[in-house]
Coordinates of C-alpha atoms and ligand atoms in Angstrom, one line a residue:
Chain A
M1 CA -21.5 1.1 3.7
S2 CA -19.6 -2.0 2.7
S3 CA -15.8 -1.9 3.0
R4 CA -15.6 -2.1 -0.8
A5 CA -17.8 0.9 -1.3
Q6 CA -16.0 2.8 1.4
I7 CA -12.5 2.1 0.1
L8 CA -13.4 2.9 -3.5
A9 CA -15.1 6.2 -2.4
C10 CA -12.1 7.1 -0.3
V11 CA -9.7 6.3 -3.2
K12 CA -11.6 8.4 -5.6
E13 CA -11.7 11.3 -3.2
N14 CA -8.0 11.1 -2.3
Q15 CA -6.4 10.3 -5.6
P16 CA -4.4 13.1 -7.3
A17 CA -5.2 14.6 -10.8
L18 CA -4.9 12.0 -13.6
T19 CA -1.4 11.6 -15.1
V20 CA -0.8 9.7 -18.3
L21 CA 0.8 6.3 -18.6
P22 CA 4.3 6.7 -20.1
P23 CA 5.0 5.3 -23.5
D24 CA 6.8 1.9 -23.6
L25 CA 10.6 2.3 -23.5
T26 CA 12.4 2.1 -26.7
G27 CA 16.1 1.8 -27.7
L28 CA 16.7 -0.9 -25.1
A29 CA 20.0 -2.8 -24.9
Q30 CA 20.3 -5.6 -27.4
Y31 CA 22.5 -8.7 -27.2
P32 CA 24.2 -9.7 -30.4
D33 CA 24.0 -13.4 -29.5
P34 CA 21.0 -13.8 -27.2
L35 CA 21.5 -17.6 -26.8
A36 CA 25.1 -17.2 -25.6
M37 CA 24.0 -14.4 -23.2
F38 CA 21.3 -16.7 -21.9
G39 CA 23.8 -19.4 -21.3
S40 CA 26.2 -17.2 -19.4
V41 CA 23.5 -15.6 -17.2
L42 CA 22.2 -19.1 -16.5
D43 CA 25.6 -20.2 -15.5
G44 CA 26.0 -17.3 -13.2
I45 CA 22.9 -18.3 -11.3
G46 CA 23.7 -21.9 -11.1
G47 CA 21.8 -23.5 -14.0
M48 CA 23.3 -25.3 -17.0
M49 CA 22.6 -25.1 -20.6
Y50 CA 23.0 -28.1 -23.0
P51 CA 22.6 -27.6 -26.7
V52 CA 21.1 -30.7 -28.4
K53 CA 20.3 -31.1 -32.1
D54 CA 17.3 -33.4 -31.9
Y55 CA 15.2 -35.6 -29.5
E56 CA 17.5 -38.5 -30.0
E57 CA 20.4 -36.6 -28.6
L58 CA 18.2 -35.3 -25.8
I59 CA 17.1 -38.8 -24.8
G60 CA 20.7 -39.9 -24.7
L61 CA 21.6 -36.9 -22.5
I62 CA 18.8 -37.5 -20.1
K63 CA 19.7 -41.2 -19.8
T64 CA 23.3 -40.4 -18.9
K65 CA 22.6 -37.4 -16.7
F66 CA 19.8 -39.0 -14.7
S67 CA 20.5 -42.7 -14.8
G68 CA 19.2 -44.7 -11.9
L69 CA 16.5 -42.1 -10.9
P70 CA 13.2 -44.0 -10.7
R71 CA 10.5 -41.3 -11.3
V72 CA 10.9 -39.3 -14.4
I73 CA 7.9 -37.6 -15.9
S74 CA 7.4 -35.3 -18.9
T75 CA 4.8 -33.5 -20.9
I76 CA 6.7 -33.9 -24.1
P77 CA 5.3 -36.8 -26.2
E78 CA 8.7 -37.5 -27.9
L79 CA 10.1 -38.5 -24.6
A80 CA 7.5 -41.1 -23.8
E81 CA 9.9 -44.0 -23.8
L82 CA 11.8 -42.5 -20.9
T83 CA 9.0 -41.5 -18.6
E84 CA 6.1 -42.6 -16.5
K85 CA 2.8 -43.1 -18.3
D86 CA -0.6 -41.6 -17.5
W87 CA 0.8 -39.4 -14.7
Q88 CA -1.1 -36.2 -15.5
D89 CA -4.3 -36.6 -13.6
L90 CA -3.1 -37.5 -10.2
P91 CA -3.8 -35.4 -7.1
P92 CA -1.0 -32.8 -6.8
P93 CA 0.7 -34.2 -3.6
S94 CA 1.3 -37.5 -5.4
Y95 CA 4.1 -35.9 -7.4
E96 CA 6.0 -35.6 -4.1
D97 CA 8.7 -38.2 -5.2
V98 CA 9.2 -37.1 -8.8
D99 CA 12.9 -37.1 -9.4
V100 CA 13.1 -35.5 -12.8
A101 CA 10.5 -33.5 -14.6
I102 CA 11.0 -32.5 -18.2
I103 CA 8.9 -29.7 -19.7
K104 CA 9.0 -27.2 -22.5
A105 CA 9.1 -23.4 -22.3
H106 CA 7.6 -21.1 -24.8
F107 CA 10.6 -18.9 -25.0
G108 CA 13.8 -17.8 -23.2
V109 CA 15.0 -14.4 -22.3
A110 CA 18.7 -13.6 -22.7
E111 CA 19.0 -10.7 -20.3
N112 CA 18.0 -12.7 -17.2
A113 CA 17.9 -16.3 -18.2
A114 CA 14.2 -16.5 -17.6
L115 CA 12.0 -19.1 -19.3
W116 CA 8.3 -18.6 -19.9
V117 CA 6.2 -21.6 -19.1
T118 CA 2.4 -21.8 -19.1
E119 CA 0.2 -24.4 -17.4
S120 CA -0.4 -26.2 -20.7
L121 CA 3.3 -27.0 -20.8
M122 CA 3.5 -28.1 -17.2
G123 CA 0.8 -30.7 -17.1
Q124 CA 0.1 -29.9 -13.5
R125 CA 1.0 -26.6 -11.9
V126 CA 2.9 -28.0 -9.1
I127 CA 5.3 -30.0 -11.3
P128 CA 8.2 -27.5 -11.7
F129 CA 8.2 -26.8 -8.0
I130 CA 7.9 -30.2 -6.4
C131 CA 10.3 -32.2 -8.6
Q132 CA 13.9 -32.7 -7.5
Q133 CA 15.4 -31.8 -10.8
L134 CA 13.8 -29.8 -13.6
V135 CA 14.8 -29.9 -17.3
V136 CA 13.3 -27.3 -19.5
L137 CA 13.5 -27.6 -23.2
V138 CA 13.4 -24.5 -25.4
H139 CA 13.9 -24.1 -29.1
K140 CA 17.0 -22.2 -29.8
K141 CA 15.3 -19.9 -32.3
I142 CA 13.0 -18.7 -29.5
F143 CA 15.3 -16.6 -27.5
Y144 CA 14.6 -12.9 -27.0
P145 CA 17.1 -10.3 -25.8
I146 CA 15.0 -8.8 -23.1
C147 CA 11.9 -9.5 -21.2
R148 CA 9.2 -7.2 -22.5
K149 CA 6.0 -7.3 -24.3
L150 CA 6.2 -10.9 -25.3
I151 CA 3.9 -12.0 -22.6
N152 CA 1.1 -10.1 -24.4
K153 CA 1.2 -12.8 -27.0
F154 CA -0.1 -15.2 -24.4
Q155 CA -3.6 -14.1 -23.9
I156 CA -5.0 -17.6 -23.3
P157 CA -2.9 -19.2 -20.7
I158 CA -4.3 -19.8 -17.3
M159 CA -1.0 -19.4 -15.6
V160 CA 2.4 -18.2 -16.8
L161 CA 5.5 -18.7 -14.9
V162 CA 9.0 -17.3 -15.3
L163 CA 11.7 -19.6 -14.1
S164 CA 15.2 -18.3 -14.0
S165 CA 17.5 -21.0 -12.8
P166 CA 15.5 -24.0 -13.8
V167 CA 17.5 -26.7 -12.2
L168 CA 18.4 -25.3 -8.9
Q169 CA 17.4 -22.8 -6.4
R170 CA 15.5 -25.7 -4.8
L171 CA 18.0 -25.2 -2.0
P172 CA 17.8 -21.7 -0.8
I173 CA 21.1 -20.6 0.4
L174 CA 21.3 -19.5 4.1
S175 CA 23.3 -16.4 4.8
S176 CA 26.5 -17.5 6.6
H177 CA 28.1 -15.4 9.3
Chain B
M23 CA 7.3 -8.2 19.6
I24 CA 10.4 -6.6 21.0
K25 CA 9.0 -3.2 21.1
G26 CA 7.4 -2.5 24.6
N27 CA 7.5 1.3 24.9
K28 CA 11.1 1.8 23.7
D29 CA 11.9 4.1 20.8
H30 CA 14.3 3.6 17.9
A31 CA 17.3 4.9 19.7
A32 CA 16.7 2.7 22.8
L33 CA 16.1 -0.3 20.7
A34 CA 19.2 0.4 18.6
D35 CA 21.2 0.5 21.8
I36 CA 20.2 -3.0 22.5
F37 CA 21.3 -4.1 19.0
N38 CA 24.5 -2.2 19.4
Q39 CA 25.6 -4.1 22.5
D40 CA 26.9 -6.9 20.3
E41 CA 29.5 -5.0 18.3
A42 CA 30.6 -7.9 16.2
R43 CA 27.0 -8.5 15.1
V44 CA 26.6 -4.9 14.2
D45 CA 29.7 -5.0 12.0
W46 CA 28.6 -8.2 10.3
H47 CA 25.1 -6.8 9.7
D48 CA 26.5 -3.6 8.3
E49 CA 29.0 -5.4 6.0
T50 CA 26.5 -8.0 4.8
L51 CA 23.9 -5.4 3.8
W52 CA 26.5 -3.3 2.2
F53 CA 27.6 -6.4 0.2
V54 CA 24.0 -6.8 -1.0
R55 CA 23.9 -3.1 -1.9
A56 CA 27.1 -3.5 -3.9
K57 CA 25.5 -6.4 -5.8
R58 CA 22.6 -4.2 -6.6
D59 CA 24.9 -1.6 -8.0
K60 CA 26.7 -4.2 -10.2
A61 CA 23.3 -5.5 -11.4
A62 CA 22.1 -2.0 -12.2
N63 CA 25.2 -1.2 -14.1
T64 CA 24.6 -4.2 -16.5
L65 CA 21.7 -2.3 -18.0
S66 CA 22.4 0.9 -19.9
E67 CA 18.7 1.8 -19.6
W68 CA 18.6 1.5 -15.8
E69 CA 17.7 5.1 -15.2
A70 CA 15.1 5.1 -18.0
L71 CA 13.6 2.0 -16.4
R72 CA 13.4 3.7 -13.0
E73 CA 11.8 6.8 -14.6
N74 CA 9.3 4.6 -16.5
A75 CA 8.4 2.6 -13.4
S76 CA 7.9 5.8 -11.4
Q77 CA 5.6 7.3 -14.0
I78 CA 3.6 4.1 -14.3
K79 CA 3.1 4.1 -10.5
D80 CA 2.1 7.8 -10.7
N81 CA -0.5 6.9 -13.2
V82 CA -1.7 4.0 -11.0
L83 CA -2.1 6.3 -8.0
S84 CA -3.9 8.9 -10.1
N85 CA -6.4 6.4 -11.5
L86 CA -6.5 3.8 -8.7
H87 CA -10.2 3.8 -8.4
D88 CA -10.8 2.7 -11.9
Y89 CA -7.9 0.2 -11.9
L90 CA -9.2 -1.4 -8.8
S91 CA -12.7 -1.8 -10.3
E92 CA -11.2 -3.1 -13.5
F93 CA -9.0 -5.6 -11.7
E94 CA -11.8 -6.8 -9.5
S95 CA -14.2 -7.5 -12.3
N96 CA -11.5 -9.3 -14.4
A97 CA -10.4 -11.4 -11.4
Q98 CA -14.0 -12.4 -10.7
Q99 CA -14.5 -13.4 -14.4
N100 CA -11.4 -15.6 -14.0
G101 CA -13.1 -17.4 -11.1
V102 CA -11.4 -15.7 -8.2
I103 CA -13.4 -14.7 -5.2
V104 CA -12.6 -11.1 -4.3
H105 CA -12.9 -9.6 -0.8
W106 CA -12.3 -6.1 0.5
A107 CA -10.9 -5.2 3.9
A108 CA -10.9 -1.7 5.3
D109 CA -8.3 -2.5 8.0
A110 CA -6.1 -5.2 9.5
A111 CA -8.8 -6.5 11.7
E112 CA -11.2 -7.0 8.8
H113 CA -8.5 -8.7 6.8
N114 CA -7.8 -11.1 9.5
Q115 CA -11.4 -11.9 10.0
I116 CA -11.9 -12.6 6.4
V117 CA -9.0 -15.1 6.4
L118 CA -10.4 -16.8 9.5
S119 CA -13.9 -17.0 8.1
I120 CA -12.6 -18.6 4.8
L121 CA -10.7 -21.2 6.9
K122 CA -13.7 -21.8 9.2
S123 CA -16.0 -22.4 6.3
K124 CA -13.7 -25.2 5.1
E125 CA -13.0 -26.5 8.6
I126 CA -9.3 -25.9 8.2
S127 CA -7.2 -25.3 11.3
R128 CA -3.6 -25.8 9.9
M129 CA -2.1 -23.9 7.0
V130 CA 1.0 -22.8 5.2
K131 CA 1.9 -19.2 4.4
S132 CA 4.5 -17.7 2.1
K133 CA 6.1 -14.4 2.8
S134 CA 3.8 -11.4 2.8
M135 CA 4.7 -8.1 4.5
L136 CA 1.0 -7.2 4.4
T137 CA 0.1 -10.1 6.7
E138 CA 3.0 -9.0 9.0
E139 CA 1.5 -5.5 9.0
C140 CA -1.9 -7.0 10.0
H141 CA -0.4 -9.4 12.6
L142 CA -2.2 -12.2 11.0
N143 CA -0.2 -15.1 12.5
E144 CA -0.9 -13.9 16.0
Y145 CA -4.6 -13.5 15.3
L146 CA -4.9 -16.9 13.7
H147 CA -2.9 -18.5 16.5
Q148 CA -5.3 -17.0 19.1
N149 CA -8.2 -18.4 17.1
G150 CA -6.8 -21.9 17.1
V151 CA -5.2 -21.9 13.6
E152 CA -1.7 -23.1 13.2
V153 CA 0.3 -21.1 10.5
I154 CA 3.6 -22.3 9.2
D155 CA 5.7 -19.7 7.4
T156 CA 7.4 -21.4 4.4
D157 CA 10.0 -18.9 3.3
L158 CA 13.1 -20.2 5.0
G159 CA 14.1 -16.9 6.6
E160 CA 10.5 -16.3 7.8
R161 CA 10.4 -19.8 9.2
I162 CA 13.5 -19.1 11.2
V163 CA 12.2 -16.0 12.8
Q164 CA 8.9 -17.7 13.4
L165 CA 10.7 -20.5 15.3
A166 CA 12.5 -17.8 17.3
E167 CA 9.2 -16.1 17.9
E168 CA 10.4 -12.8 16.5
P169 CA 9.1 -10.6 13.7
P170 CA 11.2 -10.4 10.5
S171 CA 13.9 -7.7 10.7
H172 CA 14.1 -7.0 6.9
I173 CA 11.4 -7.2 4.2
V174 CA 13.6 -9.3 1.8
L175 CA 16.0 -10.9 4.2
P176 CA 13.8 -11.6 7.2
C177 CA 16.5 -13.2 9.4
I178 CA 19.5 -11.2 8.4
H179 CA 20.1 -10.3 12.0
K180 CA 20.6 -13.9 13.0
K181 CA 23.9 -15.7 13.1
K182 CA 24.1 -19.2 11.6
E183 CA 25.0 -20.6 15.0
E184 CA 21.8 -19.2 16.4
I185 CA 19.9 -20.8 13.5
G186 CA 21.6 -24.1 14.2
E187 CA 20.5 -23.8 17.8
L188 CA 16.9 -23.1 16.8
F189 CA 16.9 -26.0 14.4
H190 CA 18.4 -28.3 17.0
E191 CA 15.5 -27.5 19.3
H192 CA 12.7 -27.5 16.9
L193 CA 13.8 -29.7 13.9
G194 CA 16.1 -32.1 15.7
T195 CA 19.4 -31.3 13.9
P196 CA 22.5 -32.2 15.7
K197 CA 23.6 -29.9 18.5
G198 CA 26.2 -27.3 17.5
A199 CA 25.5 -27.9 13.7
S200 CA 25.8 -24.6 11.8
D201 CA 26.6 -25.7 8.3
P202 CA 24.1 -23.8 6.0
Q203 CA 23.8 -26.7 3.6
L204 CA 22.9 -29.1 6.4
L205 CA 20.4 -26.7 8.0
T206 CA 18.8 -25.8 4.7
A207 CA 18.3 -29.5 3.9
A208 CA 16.7 -30.1 7.3
A209 CA 14.4 -27.1 6.8
R210 CA 13.4 -28.4 3.5
V211 CA 12.4 -31.8 4.8
H212 CA 10.5 -30.2 7.6
L213 CA 8.7 -27.8 5.2
R214 CA 7.9 -30.5 2.6
E215 CA 5.8 -32.4 5.1
K216 CA 3.8 -29.2 5.8
F217 CA 3.3 -28.4 2.2
L218 CA 2.0 -31.9 1.5
T219 CA -0.5 -32.0 4.4
R220 CA -2.0 -28.6 4.6
R221 CA -5.2 -27.8 2.8
A222 CA -4.9 -24.1 2.7
A223 CA -2.1 -21.7 1.6
I224 CA -1.7 -17.9 2.0
T225 CA 0.5 -15.9 -0.4
G226 CA 1.2 -12.2 -0.8
V227 CA 1.0 -10.4 -4.1
N228 CA 3.8 -8.4 -5.7
F229 CA 1.8 -7.1 -8.7
A230 CA -1.8 -7.2 -9.7
I231 CA -2.7 -6.5 -13.3
A232 CA -5.9 -4.5 -13.9
E233 CA -6.1 -5.4 -17.5
T234 CA -6.2 -9.2 -17.0
G235 CA -7.2 -9.7 -13.4
E236 CA -4.2 -11.8 -12.7
F237 CA -1.7 -11.4 -9.9
V238 CA 2.0 -12.0 -9.8
V239 CA 4.0 -13.5 -6.9
C240 CA 7.8 -13.3 -6.9
T241 CA 9.8 -15.7 -4.7
N242 CA 13.2 -17.2 -4.8
E243 CA 12.4 -20.5 -3.1
G244 CA 9.2 -21.3 -5.0
N245 CA 7.5 -21.8 -1.7
A246 CA 4.5 -19.6 -2.6
D247 CA 3.9 -21.9 -5.6
M248 CA 4.3 -25.1 -3.7
G249 CA 1.8 -24.0 -1.1
A250 CA -0.7 -22.6 -3.6
H251 CA -0.5 -25.5 -6.0
L252 CA -0.9 -28.2 -3.4
S253 CA -3.7 -26.7 -1.4
E254 CA -7.4 -26.8 -1.8
V255 CA -7.8 -23.2 -0.9
H256 CA -5.4 -20.4 -1.9
I257 CA -5.8 -17.0 -0.2
A258 CA -3.8 -14.1 -1.7
C259 CA -3.6 -10.9 0.3
M260 CA -2.6 -7.6 -1.3
G261 CA -2.6 -3.9 -0.4
I262 CA -4.6 -1.9 -2.9
E263 CA -1.5 -0.1 -4.2
K264 CA -0.1 -3.2 -5.8
I265 CA -2.1 -2.6 -9.0
I266 CA -0.3 -2.1 -12.3
P267 CA -2.4 -1.2 -15.4
K268 CA -1.2 -3.7 -18.1
R269 CA 0.7 -6.8 -18.6
A270 CA 3.1 -4.8 -20.8
N271 CA 4.1 -2.7 -17.7
L272 CA 5.0 -5.8 -15.8
S273 CA 8.5 -6.4 -17.3
V274 CA 9.6 -2.9 -16.2
F275 CA 9.0 -3.9 -12.6
L276 CA 10.3 -7.4 -12.9
R277 CA 13.6 -6.1 -14.3
L278 CA 13.9 -3.6 -11.4
L279 CA 12.7 -5.6 -8.5
A280 CA 15.2 -8.4 -8.1
R281 CA 18.2 -6.3 -9.2
S282 CA 17.3 -3.7 -6.6
A283 CA 16.6 -6.3 -3.9
T284 CA 19.5 -8.8 -4.1
G285 CA 21.3 -8.0 -7.4
Q286 CA 19.8 -11.1 -9.1
P287 CA 18.8 -10.6 -12.8
I288 CA 15.2 -11.7 -11.9
T289 CA 13.5 -13.5 -9.0
T290 CA 13.8 -17.2 -9.4
Y291 CA 10.0 -17.7 -9.7
S292 CA 7.7 -14.9 -11.0
S293 CA 4.4 -16.7 -11.2
H294 CA 1.2 -15.3 -12.6
F295 CA -2.0 -16.6 -11.0
R296 CA -5.0 -16.1 -13.1
T297 CA -7.6 -18.8 -12.4
P298 CA -8.0 -21.4 -9.6
R299 CA -6.8 -24.9 -10.4
K300 CA -9.6 -27.3 -11.1
G301 CA -11.2 -28.2 -7.8
Q302 CA -9.4 -25.4 -6.0
E303 CA -10.8 -22.2 -4.5
M304 CA -8.9 -19.0 -5.0
H305 CA -9.6 -16.0 -2.8
L306 CA -8.1 -12.5 -3.1
I307 CA -8.3 -9.9 -0.3
L308 CA -7.8 -6.3 -1.2
V309 CA -6.7 -4.4 1.9
D310 CA -6.7 -0.7 2.6
N311 CA -5.4 -0.3 6.2
G312 CA -4.4 3.3 5.9
R313 CA -3.5 3.4 2.3
T314 CA -6.4 5.6 1.2
Q315 CA -5.4 8.0 3.9
Q316 CA -1.8 8.1 2.7
L317 CA -3.1 8.6 -0.8
G318 CA -4.7 11.8 0.4
R319 CA -1.5 13.2 2.0
A320 CA 0.1 14.9 -1.0
D321 CA 3.5 15.0 0.6
F322 CA 3.6 11.3 1.4
R323 CA 1.5 9.6 -1.2
N324 CA 4.6 8.7 -3.2
S325 CA 5.4 6.2 -0.6
L326 CA 2.6 4.0 -2.0
K327 CA 4.7 3.5 -5.1
C328 CA 7.0 1.2 -3.1
I329 CA 7.6 -2.3 -4.6
R330 CA 9.2 -3.6 -1.4
C331 CA 12.6 -4.4 -2.8
G332 CA 14.5 -3.4 0.4
A333 CA 17.2 -1.4 -1.4
C334 CA 16.6 1.6 0.8
M335 CA 17.3 -0.5 3.9
N336 CA 20.4 -2.1 2.5
T337 CA 21.9 1.3 1.7
C338 CA 20.8 3.1 4.8
P339 CA 23.7 3.8 7.2
V340 CA 21.3 4.0 10.2
Y341 CA 19.4 0.7 9.3
R342 CA 22.6 -1.2 8.8
R343 CA 23.9 -0.2 12.2
S344 CA 20.7 -0.3 14.2
G345 CA 19.0 -3.5 12.9
G346 CA 15.5 -3.9 11.7
H347 CA 13.9 -4.6 15.0
S348 CA 14.8 -1.1 16.2
Y349 CA 12.1 0.3 14.0
H350 CA 9.4 -1.6 15.9
T351 CA 7.1 -1.8 12.9
A352 CA 6.6 -4.6 10.2
I353 CA 8.3 -2.6 7.5
A354 CA 11.6 -1.3 8.8
G355 CA 14.1 1.1 7.4
P356 CA 13.6 4.4 5.5
I357 CA 10.4 3.4 3.7
G358 CA 8.9 1.9 6.9
A359 CA 9.7 5.1 8.7
I360 CA 7.4 6.9 6.2
L361 CA 4.6 4.4 6.2
A362 CA 4.3 3.8 9.9
P363 CA 3.5 7.4 11.1
N364 CA 0.6 7.4 8.6
L365 CA -1.0 4.7 10.7
N366 CA -0.1 6.0 14.1
M367 CA 1.8 9.3 14.3
K368 CA 2.3 9.1 18.1
Q369 CA 3.5 5.6 18.3
Y370 CA 6.0 6.0 15.4
A371 CA 7.0 9.6 16.0
D372 CA 10.6 8.5 16.5
L373 CA 11.0 6.8 13.2
P374 CA 11.4 9.7 10.7
F375 CA 14.3 10.9 13.0
A376 CA 16.1 7.6 12.5
S377 CA 17.8 8.8 9.4
T378 CA 20.8 10.9 8.5
L379 CA 18.9 12.3 5.5
C380 CA 21.9 11.5 3.4
G381 CA 19.6 10.7 0.5
S382 CA 21.1 7.4 -0.4
C383 CA 17.7 5.7 -0.1
T384 CA 16.3 8.1 -2.6
N385 CA 19.1 7.4 -5.0
V386 CA 18.6 3.6 -5.0
C387 CA 14.8 3.5 -5.0
P388 CA 13.7 1.7 -8.2
V389 CA 10.5 3.7 -8.4
K390 CA 12.1 7.0 -7.5
I391 CA 10.4 7.7 -4.2
N392 CA 11.7 10.9 -2.6
I393 CA 12.3 9.0 0.6
H394 CA 14.7 11.3 2.4
E395 CA 12.6 14.4 1.6
Q396 CA 9.5 12.7 3.0
L397 CA 11.4 11.8 6.2
Y398 CA 12.3 15.4 6.5
K399 CA 8.7 16.4 5.9
W400 CA 7.4 13.9 8.5
R401 CA 9.7 15.5 11.1
Q402 CA 8.1 18.9 10.5
V403 CA 4.6 17.4 10.8
I404 CA 5.4 15.5 13.9
V405 CA 6.9 18.5 15.7
K406 CA 4.0 20.7 14.7
E407 CA 1.5 18.1 15.9
G408 CA 3.4 17.9 19.2
Y409 CA 4.6 14.3 19.0
A410 CA 8.3 15.0 19.0
D411 CA 10.6 13.6 21.6
P412 CA 10.3 16.0 24.7
K413 CA 14.1 16.0 25.1
K414 CA 14.4 17.4 21.6
T415 CA 11.6 19.8 22.0
I416 CA 13.2 21.3 25.2
A417 CA 16.6 21.5 23.5
M418 CA 15.1 23.2 20.5
K419 CA 13.2 25.7 22.7
A420 CA 16.4 26.5 24.7
M421 CA 18.2 26.9 21.4
E422 CA 15.5 29.2 20.1
F423 CA 15.6 31.3 23.2
T424 CA 19.4 31.6 23.2
L425 CA 19.7 32.4 19.5
S426 CA 17.1 35.2 19.8
H427 CA 18.8 36.9 22.7
P428 CA 22.3 38.1 21.6
Y429 CA 23.5 38.8 25.1
I430 CA 22.6 35.4 26.4
Y431 CA 24.1 33.8 23.2
R432 CA 27.4 35.6 23.8
N433 CA 27.6 34.5 27.4
A434 CA 26.4 31.0 26.7
G435 CA 29.2 30.6 24.2
K436 CA 31.7 32.0 26.6
S437 CA 30.7 29.9 29.6
G438 CA 30.4 26.8 27.3
R439 CA 34.0 27.2 26.2
W440 CA 35.1 27.8 29.8
V441 CA 33.3 24.7 31.1
M442 CA 34.7 22.5 28.3
K443 CA 38.1 23.6 29.0
N444 CA 38.1 23.7 32.8
M445 CA 35.5 21.2 33.8
P446 CA 35.3 18.7 30.9
F447 CA 33.6 16.1 33.0
L448 CA 30.5 18.3 33.0
V449 CA 30.0 17.7 29.2
N450 CA 31.8 14.4 28.7
N451 CA 29.3 12.3 30.6
K452 CA 26.4 10.0 30.0
L453 CA 23.8 12.7 30.6
N454 CA 24.9 14.5 27.5
A455 CA 23.3 12.6 24.6
W456 CA 25.7 14.2 22.1
Y457 CA 28.7 12.7 23.9
T458 CA 27.3 9.0 23.7
Q459 CA 28.2 8.8 20.0
R460 CA 31.0 11.4 19.6
D461 CA 34.1 12.8 21.2
M462 CA 33.6 16.4 22.3
P463 CA 35.8 18.8 20.3
A464 CA 38.5 20.8 21.9
P465 CA 37.1 24.2 22.8
P466 CA 38.4 27.0 20.6
Q467 CA 40.5 29.8 22.2
Q468 CA 38.1 32.5 21.2
S469 CA 34.7 32.8 19.5
F470 CA 34.3 33.9 15.9
R471 CA 32.9 37.2 17.2
E472 CA 35.9 37.9 19.3
W473 CA 38.2 36.9 16.4
Y474 CA 36.3 39.2 14.0
K475 CA 36.4 42.1 16.4
K476 CA 40.1 41.8 16.9
N477 CA 41.0 41.3 13.2
N478 CA 38.8 44.0 12.0
N479 CA 40.3 46.6 14.3
E480 CA 43.8 45.9 13.2
Ligands
SF4_513 S1 11.0 2.6 -1.0 FE1 12.0 2.2 -2.9 S2 14.0 1.3 -2.3 FE2 12.7 1.2 -0.5 S3 11.7 -0.8 -0.5 FE3 10.3 0.6 -1.6 S4 10.8 0.4 -3.7 FE4 12.5 -0.4 -2.6

């Protein structure tokens, strides 16, 4: 008997009587101002939130924050003037020296400052991990109080990712004695 | 491995030789535990979440057969190659055969307690494959040629000076350097080179969703993602109990996991892997290795609900003072002491006794496993099966004999008191296990029985 058949048979024999899946929780904590909550949780884990009113302001912010960094890439067409062209189809290791990557998130979650990003928004899966600095753009209307069933809306994506502190945590902190 | 043929108490003695380290270990883990409490207190629905998570996992265990089949067929439809391994040996062989078929002899791996349980690194090493652990803590213990001592904080037993020494030797940092920033930066440069040049990556799996066939990997360093996204071949290894039914269930666990583990609101990266990247091969290995057997043990099956947050270790007064290596098994602490005897009752007979049964583990467990009750139950099984420590068995037999013979009991009490009073060196010595950890009490003037007799006659 194959291991598959053997394992499945053994599971069937040993599993207890069927119990029902509990209903989804209701009456969960809500935050009166999800955006403010997001900002304060983000701050607590080392990220920074910058409100901008339009792309023009965003471009100005990026120019001042990251001036002098040679390799800036983005999946956002409105930022084309700032970034490298035709970068999307290179082999993954060639993004090794990306200084700043700017991507969009589908939505943000106030409770834990998580951002939901799918592959379509990353361009290449490795981008948010390999870059030195990550900027994530999210529309201020798209903030939800808690992380819950929202992901169900995303049935198509190949990959989803939750980032909490977007800019940092690239340097894991060693425990100090 | 440190083990040899020592048991928990003997291994704890080794750890306890460095008192300053024990104090630091104890305080640091308590600090993490306190962070967990604060994080839990930010959510008014915390207890409801725990209950919900526990019930979801009950449902998983009761329907595991169907969920596994559903997961497998969905994963296959997504383009993932699914393998099944009955035990650690088969798991290791599968990994090796995938690597061989691609002629790969160097790879990166992100933290996975399952591969620790299977001793994958050793096996691959023996077969000429170099494995680099990419989680910083894991890399440190790997350089030190030690197993991890904690499932979330693998090198929590190491002082930063010791890490500096290891890095000096292996990564060329200046001698005597112990600044965490500097060491971390050095490790990062070292690991980047590995990520960029290795063609295969192994990751663990935190949750696998039956409904969609995707699996979720949670890390704080993003190292699982770096490895997986840069490699040509991604191999993910999971125990069969990691299944959850639906995507909608996932948030419950993500909200509980990081808060219970480190007090963070969520792990930095919680990545869903659904299909291989274009041009990449994605393999997934479903491993049993004793899990189906544990599923059949009604008293212990709840232990399969564990999401490996480590909260039970951080809170355990024994773990904090004896160190993870004293458990001589991949998963230390209270939950490890339940899982290990399932695999080998004789070898791990000591572990369920390494607990005060205070119940703190049960109180913090995010999926409400009755940990301390299971430890107590294992003790009974182990004694019944004849695997208990002979010293304890003899002591218990002597006790049983004394208690069932009133005359002997009376005289034993009397002579005990006499000895403690007149010849204290006979009890206050190294041969008396009780005396190692405690001061012996002053002997009472009379026994309760004598007192009762006297006072009742008056
Ligand atoms: S038994 Fe509970 S507390 Fe311990 S690691 Fe598992 S989930 Fe966490």
